[in-house]
PDB file of C-alpha atoms in Angstrom:
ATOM      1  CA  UNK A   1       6.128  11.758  16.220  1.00  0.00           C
ATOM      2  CA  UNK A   2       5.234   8.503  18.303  1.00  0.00           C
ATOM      3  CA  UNK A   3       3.258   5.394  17.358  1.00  0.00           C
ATOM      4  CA  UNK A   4       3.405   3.024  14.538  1.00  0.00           C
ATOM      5  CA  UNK A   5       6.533   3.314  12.224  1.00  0.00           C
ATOM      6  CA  UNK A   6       5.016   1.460   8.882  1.00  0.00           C
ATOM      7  CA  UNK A   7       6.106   0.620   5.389  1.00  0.00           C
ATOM      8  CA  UNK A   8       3.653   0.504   2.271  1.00  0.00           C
ATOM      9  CA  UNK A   9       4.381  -2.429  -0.399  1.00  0.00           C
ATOM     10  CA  UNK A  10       2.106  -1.763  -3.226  1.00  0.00           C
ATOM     11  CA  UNK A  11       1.821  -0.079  -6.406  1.00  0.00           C
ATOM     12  CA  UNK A  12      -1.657   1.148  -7.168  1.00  0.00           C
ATOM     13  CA  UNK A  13      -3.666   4.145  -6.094  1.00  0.00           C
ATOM     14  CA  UNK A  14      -4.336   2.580  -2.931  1.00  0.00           C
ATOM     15  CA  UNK A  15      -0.925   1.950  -1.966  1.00  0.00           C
ATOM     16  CA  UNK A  16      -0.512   5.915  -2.726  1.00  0.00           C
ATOM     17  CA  UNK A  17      -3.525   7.263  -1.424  1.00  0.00           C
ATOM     18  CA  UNK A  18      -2.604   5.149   2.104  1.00  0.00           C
ATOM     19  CA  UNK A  19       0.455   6.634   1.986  1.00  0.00           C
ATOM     20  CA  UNK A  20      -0.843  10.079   2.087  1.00  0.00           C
ATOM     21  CA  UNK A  21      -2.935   9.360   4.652  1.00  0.00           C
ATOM     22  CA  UNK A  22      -0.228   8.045   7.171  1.00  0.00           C
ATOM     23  CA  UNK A  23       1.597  10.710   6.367  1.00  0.00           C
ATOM     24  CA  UNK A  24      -0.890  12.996   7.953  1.00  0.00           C
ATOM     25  CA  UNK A  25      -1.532  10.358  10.595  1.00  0.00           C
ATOM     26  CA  UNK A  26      -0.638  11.247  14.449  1.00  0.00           C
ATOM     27  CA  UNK A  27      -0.717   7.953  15.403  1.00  0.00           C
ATOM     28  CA  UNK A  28       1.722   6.258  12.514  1.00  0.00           C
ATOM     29  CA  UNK A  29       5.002   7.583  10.382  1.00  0.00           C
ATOM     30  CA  UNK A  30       5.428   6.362   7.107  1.00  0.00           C
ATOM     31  CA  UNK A  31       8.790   5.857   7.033  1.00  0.00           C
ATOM     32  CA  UNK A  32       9.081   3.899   3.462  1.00  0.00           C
ATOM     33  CA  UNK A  33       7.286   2.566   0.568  1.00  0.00           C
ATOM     34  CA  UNK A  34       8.106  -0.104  -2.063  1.00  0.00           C
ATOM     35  CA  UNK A  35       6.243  -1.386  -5.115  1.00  0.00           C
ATOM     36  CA  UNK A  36       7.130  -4.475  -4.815  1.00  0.00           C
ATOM     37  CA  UNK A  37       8.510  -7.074  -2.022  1.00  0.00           C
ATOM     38  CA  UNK A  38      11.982  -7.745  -3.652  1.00  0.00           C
ATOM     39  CA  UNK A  39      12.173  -4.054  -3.590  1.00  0.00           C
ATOM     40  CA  UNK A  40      10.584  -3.452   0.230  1.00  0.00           C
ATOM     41  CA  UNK A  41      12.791  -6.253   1.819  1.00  0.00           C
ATOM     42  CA  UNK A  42      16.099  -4.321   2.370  1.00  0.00           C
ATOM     43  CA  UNK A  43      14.482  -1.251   2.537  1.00  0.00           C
ATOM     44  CA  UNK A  44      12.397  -2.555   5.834  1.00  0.00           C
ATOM     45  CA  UNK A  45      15.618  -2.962   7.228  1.00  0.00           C
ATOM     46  CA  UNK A  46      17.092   0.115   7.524  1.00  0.00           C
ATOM     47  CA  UNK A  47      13.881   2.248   7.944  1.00  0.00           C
ATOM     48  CA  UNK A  48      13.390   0.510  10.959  1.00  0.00           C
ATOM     49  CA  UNK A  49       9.757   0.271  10.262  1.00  0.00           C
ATOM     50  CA  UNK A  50       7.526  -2.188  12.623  1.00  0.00           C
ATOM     51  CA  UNK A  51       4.382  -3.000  10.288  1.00  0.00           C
ATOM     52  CA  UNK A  52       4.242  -3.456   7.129  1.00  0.00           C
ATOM     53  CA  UNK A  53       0.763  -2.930   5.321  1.00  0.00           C
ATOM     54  CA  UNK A  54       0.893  -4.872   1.844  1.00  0.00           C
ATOM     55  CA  UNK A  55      -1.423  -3.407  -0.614  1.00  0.00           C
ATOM     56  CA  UNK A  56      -1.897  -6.342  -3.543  1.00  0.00           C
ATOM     57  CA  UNK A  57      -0.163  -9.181  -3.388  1.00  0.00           C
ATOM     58  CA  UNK A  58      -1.054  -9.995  -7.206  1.00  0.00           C
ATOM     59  CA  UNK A  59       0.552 -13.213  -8.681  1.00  0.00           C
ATOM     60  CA  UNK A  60       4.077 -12.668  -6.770  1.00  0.00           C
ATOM     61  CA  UNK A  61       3.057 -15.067  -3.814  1.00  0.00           C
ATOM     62  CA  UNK A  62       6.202 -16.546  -3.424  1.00  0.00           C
ATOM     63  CA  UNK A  63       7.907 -12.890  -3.176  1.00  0.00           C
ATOM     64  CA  UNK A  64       5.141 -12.562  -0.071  1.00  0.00           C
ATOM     65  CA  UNK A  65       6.171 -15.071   1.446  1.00  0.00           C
ATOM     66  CA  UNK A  66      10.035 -14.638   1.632  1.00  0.00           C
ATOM     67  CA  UNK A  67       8.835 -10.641   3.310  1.00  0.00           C
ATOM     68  CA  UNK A  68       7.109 -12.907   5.799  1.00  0.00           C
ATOM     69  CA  UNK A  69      10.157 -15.422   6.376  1.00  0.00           C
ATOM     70  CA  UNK A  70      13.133 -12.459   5.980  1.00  0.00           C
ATOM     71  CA  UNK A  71      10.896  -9.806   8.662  1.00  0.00           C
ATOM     72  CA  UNK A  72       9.314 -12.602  11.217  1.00  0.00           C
ATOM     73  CA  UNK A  73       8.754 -10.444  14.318  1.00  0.00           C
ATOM     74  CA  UNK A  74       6.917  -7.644  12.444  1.00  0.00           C
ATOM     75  CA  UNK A  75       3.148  -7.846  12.222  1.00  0.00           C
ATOM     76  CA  UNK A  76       2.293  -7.707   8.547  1.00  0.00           C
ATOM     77  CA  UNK A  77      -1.435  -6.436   7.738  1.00  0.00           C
ATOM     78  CA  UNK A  78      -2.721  -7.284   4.021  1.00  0.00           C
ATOM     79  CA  UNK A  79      -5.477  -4.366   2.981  1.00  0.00           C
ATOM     80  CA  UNK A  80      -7.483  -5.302   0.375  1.00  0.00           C
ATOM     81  CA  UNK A  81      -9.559  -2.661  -0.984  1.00  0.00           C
ATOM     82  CA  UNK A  82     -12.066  -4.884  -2.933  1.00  0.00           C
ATOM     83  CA  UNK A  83     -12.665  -6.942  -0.125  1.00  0.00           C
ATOM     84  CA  UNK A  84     -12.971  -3.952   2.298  1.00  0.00           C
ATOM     85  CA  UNK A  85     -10.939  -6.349   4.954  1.00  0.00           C
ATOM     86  CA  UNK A  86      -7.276  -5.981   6.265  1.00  0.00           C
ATOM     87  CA  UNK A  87      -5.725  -9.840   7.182  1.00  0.00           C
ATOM     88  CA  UNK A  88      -3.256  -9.480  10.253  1.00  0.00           C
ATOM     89  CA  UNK A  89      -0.608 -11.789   9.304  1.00  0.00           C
ATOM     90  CA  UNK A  90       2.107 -12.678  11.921  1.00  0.00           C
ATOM     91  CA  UNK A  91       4.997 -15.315  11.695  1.00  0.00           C
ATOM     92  CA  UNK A  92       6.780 -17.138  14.299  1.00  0.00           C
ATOM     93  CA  UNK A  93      10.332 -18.729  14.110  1.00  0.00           C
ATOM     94  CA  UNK A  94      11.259 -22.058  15.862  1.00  0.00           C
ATOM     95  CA  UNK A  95      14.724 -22.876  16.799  1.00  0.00           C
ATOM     96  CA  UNK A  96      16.771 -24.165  13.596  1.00  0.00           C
ATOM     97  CA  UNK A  97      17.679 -27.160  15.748  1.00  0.00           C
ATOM     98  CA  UNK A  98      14.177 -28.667  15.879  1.00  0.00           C
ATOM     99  CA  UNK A  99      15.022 -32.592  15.241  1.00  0.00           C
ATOM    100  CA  UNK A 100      11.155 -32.837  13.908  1.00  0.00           C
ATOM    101  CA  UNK A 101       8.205 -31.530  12.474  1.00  0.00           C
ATOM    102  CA  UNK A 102       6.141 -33.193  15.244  1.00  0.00           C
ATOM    103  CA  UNK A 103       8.766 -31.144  18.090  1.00  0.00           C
ATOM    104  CA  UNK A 104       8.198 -28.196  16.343  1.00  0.00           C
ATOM    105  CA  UNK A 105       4.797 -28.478  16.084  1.00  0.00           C
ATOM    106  CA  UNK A 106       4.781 -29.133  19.679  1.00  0.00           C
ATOM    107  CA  UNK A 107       6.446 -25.585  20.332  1.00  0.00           C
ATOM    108  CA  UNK A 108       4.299 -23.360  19.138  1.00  0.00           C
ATOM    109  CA  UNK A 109       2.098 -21.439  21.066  1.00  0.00           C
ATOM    110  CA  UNK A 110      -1.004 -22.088  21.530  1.00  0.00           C
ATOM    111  CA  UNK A 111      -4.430 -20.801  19.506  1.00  0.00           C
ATOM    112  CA  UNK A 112      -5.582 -17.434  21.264  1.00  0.00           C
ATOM    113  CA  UNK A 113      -9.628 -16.618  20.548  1.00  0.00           C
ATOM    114  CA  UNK A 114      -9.558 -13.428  22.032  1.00  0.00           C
TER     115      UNK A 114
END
């Protein structure tokens, strides 16, 4: 099966009805699934997934935030059911050897509006 390899971090009927879904799907393999971020963060690893679709986030922002930081160069998409909205998130590492905030800013790329 080609396309999307993607990894589920939720734990609510969403998260579980998604997964049934993409398991069905042509286009994507669910290759894992994780109730939580602590949990998902190895796990990502070696299921060589590239997307991760979070389901909640719920009060564990920090634990969000170190799945962004620890998988950089995989495009994480937030689905929130009550919202009826997914939120693309992406990161983007700088070179550890960035003498400044102002260099670093400097680096990035630049805003696309497409």
């Amino acid at each position: 099966m080609s396309g999307r390899r993607v990894f589920i971090v939720g734990d609510s009927l969403f998260a579980e009805g998604l997964a049934k879904m993409l398991a069905q799907a042509e286009s994507a393999t669910l290759v894992g699934v994780a109730s939580t971020a602590e949990a998902a963060s190895p796990m990502i690893d070696s299921s060589r997934a590239d997307t991760i679709i979070v389901t909640a986030i719920g009060d564990a922002a920090d634990s969000f935030c170190n799945l962004i930081t620890r998988h950089p160069a995989l495009p994480i998409l937030r689905a929130d059911l009550n919202a009826n909205t997914v939120q693309v998130i992406t990161s983007q590492q700088v070179s550890a050897n960035v003498p400044d905030l102002l260099t670093a800013l400097t680096n990035l790329s630049k805003r696309s509006d497409t």
